[in-house]
């Protein structure tokens, strides 16, 4: 799944924007994801069924950063095996929001999805996330950091987590990317 830099809405109600038509997604799971991302306003809008008359009415009631969180939350609800986030933190100046998104990416990888029962983890396929960071310290949270130099040279180095060292951001997630199942040939 590619999650673009520019937040997108599907032209439907809020619930369908978050679940993208997934039939087996529970409200409890979606609410848990929203809570972990600090999306209290969106939770309230879901409970109020604000889009009963106008499917896009919910969009008018959100700030740009709240709308960006809806865009990211949709990816976490979908929980694909491979996710490519294009600058997922670019819309957030608030450190708390940035940290919540980084933690959710970590959970997606480490738990093989978010807000699924822990006892079913072993039955789920591993998850891999790629993302482009805004700040070098955020990239360093990853297991591996891939750098493109001169437009075509690619270098790969271990991030601080893979090296067993402390991360640059205080209390930041330890993992953002998992390349454990990908060959890293030279």
Coordinates of C-alpha atoms in Angstrom, one line a residue:
X1 CA 0.0 0.0 0.0
X2 CA 1.4 3.4 -0.9
X3 CA 0.3 6.2 1.5
X4 CA 0.9 9.5 -0.3
X5 CA 2.2 12.7 1.1
X6 CA -1.0 14.5 0.2
X7 CA -4.0 13.3 2.4
X8 CA -6.9 11.9 0.4
X9 CA -10.5 11.4 1.1
X10 CA -12.6 8.8 -0.7
X11 CA -15.8 10.9 -1.2
X12 CA -17.7 8.8 1.3
X13 CA -18.6 8.9 5.0
X14 CA -16.0 8.9 7.7
X15 CA -16.4 5.2 8.6
X16 CA -15.8 4.1 5.0
X17 CA -12.8 6.5 4.7
X18 CA -11.3 4.7 7.7
X19 CA -12.1 1.2 6.8
X20 CA -11.9 1.4 3.0
X21 CA -14.7 -1.2 2.7
X22 CA -13.1 -3.8 4.9
X23 CA -16.1 -5.9 6.1
X24 CA -14.4 -7.6 9.0
X25 CA -13.1 -4.5 10.8
X26 CA -14.7 -3.9 14.2
X27 CA -15.5 -0.5 15.7
X28 CA -13.5 -1.4 18.7
X29 CA -10.3 -1.9 16.6
X30 CA -10.8 1.3 14.7
X31 CA -11.5 3.2 17.9
X32 CA -8.3 1.8 19.4
X33 CA -6.2 2.9 16.4
X34 CA -7.8 6.4 16.6
X35 CA -7.1 6.6 20.4
X36 CA -3.5 5.6 19.9
X37 CA -3.1 8.3 17.3
X38 CA -4.8 10.9 19.6
X39 CA -7.7 11.4 17.2
X40 CA -10.3 12.3 19.8
X41 CA -12.2 14.7 17.5
X42 CA -12.5 11.9 14.8
X43 CA -13.8 9.5 17.4
X44 CA -16.4 12.0 18.4
X45 CA -17.5 12.5 14.8
X46 CA -17.8 8.7 14.3
X47 CA -20.0 8.4 17.4
X48 CA -22.2 11.3 16.3
X49 CA -22.6 9.8 12.8
X50 CA -21.9 13.3 11.4
X51 CA -22.0 12.1 7.8
X52 CA -25.6 10.8 7.8
X53 CA -26.9 13.5 5.4
X54 CA -23.8 14.6 3.6
X55 CA -21.0 11.9 3.2
X56 CA -18.2 14.5 3.2
X57 CA -19.6 16.7 6.1
X58 CA -17.0 15.2 8.4
X59 CA -14.1 16.6 6.3
X60 CA -15.3 20.2 6.9
X61 CA -15.0 19.7 10.7
X62 CA -11.3 18.6 10.7
X63 CA -8.1 20.6 10.7
X64 CA -5.5 19.8 8.1
X65 CA -3.5 17.7 10.6
X66 CA -6.6 15.8 11.7
X67 CA -7.4 15.1 8.1
X68 CA -3.8 13.9 7.6
X69 CA -4.2 11.5 10.6
X70 CA -7.4 10.1 9.0
X71 CA -5.4 9.4 5.9
X72 CA -2.7 7.6 7.9
X73 CA -5.2 5.8 10.1
X74 CA -6.8 4.2 7.0
X75 CA -3.4 2.5 6.3
X76 CA -3.1 1.3 9.9
X77 CA -6.7 -0.1 9.7
X78 CA -5.9 -1.9 6.4
X79 CA -2.7 -3.3 7.9
X80 CA -1.1 -4.4 4.6
X81 CA 2.0 -6.6 4.5
X82 CA 4.0 -3.9 2.8
X83 CA 3.4 -0.2 3.4
X84 CA 5.2 2.7 1.8
X85 CA 4.6 6.0 3.7
X86 CA 5.7 9.1 1.8
X87 CA 6.6 11.7 4.5
X88 CA 4.0 10.5 7.0
X89 CA 5.2 13.1 9.6
X90 CA 5.2 16.2 7.3
X91 CA 1.8 17.5 8.4
X92 CA 2.6 17.5 12.1
X93 CA 4.6 20.1 14.0
X94 CA 3.5 18.7 17.3
X95 CA 6.0 16.3 18.7
X96 CA 3.2 14.2 20.3
X97 CA 1.5 13.6 17.0
X98 CA 4.8 12.7 15.3
X99 CA 5.6 10.3 18.1
X100 CA 2.2 8.7 18.0
X101 CA 2.6 8.0 14.2
X102 CA 6.1 6.6 14.7
X103 CA 4.9 4.4 17.5
X104 CA 2.0 3.1 15.3
X105 CA 4.4 2.3 12.5
X106 CA 6.5 0.4 15.0
X107 CA 3.5 -1.5 16.2
X108 CA 2.4 -2.3 12.7
X109 CA 5.8 -4.0 12.1
X110 CA 6.5 -5.5 15.5
X111 CA 3.0 -6.9 16.0
X112 CA 2.2 -7.8 12.4
X113 CA -0.6 -5.3 12.4
X114 CA -2.3 -3.0 14.9
X115 CA -5.1 -3.6 17.3
X116 CA -5.4 -7.3 16.5
X117 CA -5.5 -9.9 19.3
X118 CA -2.0 -10.6 20.6
X119 CA -2.8 -14.4 20.6
X120 CA -3.2 -14.3 16.8
X121 CA 0.1 -12.6 16.0
X122 CA 1.8 -15.9 15.1
X123 CA -0.9 -16.5 12.4
X124 CA -0.4 -13.1 10.7
X125 CA 2.3 -12.5 8.1
X126 CA 5.2 -10.2 8.9
X127 CA 4.8 -6.5 8.0
X128 CA 7.3 -4.2 6.3
X129 CA 7.2 -0.5 6.2
X130 CA 9.3 1.9 4.2
X131 CA 9.0 5.7 4.8
X132 CA 10.7 8.9 3.9
X133 CA 11.4 11.0 7.0
X134 CA 11.5 14.7 7.4
X135 CA 14.4 14.6 9.9
X136 CA 17.5 12.5 10.0
X137 CA 16.9 11.5 13.7
X138 CA 13.6 10.0 12.6
X139 CA 15.3 7.9 10.0
X140 CA 17.8 6.6 12.5
X141 CA 14.9 5.0 14.4
X142 CA 14.7 2.3 11.7
X143 CA 16.3 -1.1 11.6
X144 CA 17.9 -0.1 8.3
X145 CA 18.4 3.2 6.6
X146 CA 18.6 3.4 2.8
X147 CA 20.2 6.5 1.4
X148 CA 20.1 7.5 -2.3
X149 CA 23.1 9.6 -3.2
X150 CA 23.8 11.4 -6.5
X151 CA 20.4 10.2 -7.7
X152 CA 21.3 6.6 -8.3
X153 CA 23.8 5.3 -5.7
X154 CA 22.1 3.4 -2.9
X155 CA 23.8 2.8 0.5
X156 CA 22.4 0.8 3.3
X157 CA 23.4 1.1 6.9
X158 CA 21.9 -0.2 10.2
X159 CA 19.8 2.2 12.2
X160 CA 20.4 2.6 15.9
X161 CA 17.9 -0.1 16.8
X162 CA 19.7 -2.7 14.7
X163 CA 23.0 -1.5 16.3
X164 CA 21.6 -1.9 19.8
X165 CA 22.2 1.8 20.5
X166 CA 20.0 4.5 21.9
X167 CA 17.8 6.4 19.5
X168 CA 18.2 10.1 18.8
X169 CA 14.6 11.0 19.9
X170 CA 13.8 10.7 23.5
X171 CA 11.3 7.8 24.1
X172 CA 10.9 7.4 20.4
X173 CA 9.9 4.1 18.9
X174 CA 12.7 1.6 18.5
X175 CA 11.7 0.3 15.1
X176 CA 10.2 1.9 12.0
X177 CA 11.3 -0.4 9.2
X178 CA 11.6 -4.2 9.2
X179 CA 13.7 -5.7 6.5
X180 CA 14.3 -8.9 8.3
X181 CA 12.7 -11.0 5.5
X182 CA 14.3 -9.1 2.6
X183 CA 17.7 -10.0 1.2
X184 CA 20.1 -7.2 1.3
X185 CA 22.5 -8.1 -1.5
X186 CA 25.4 -5.9 -2.4

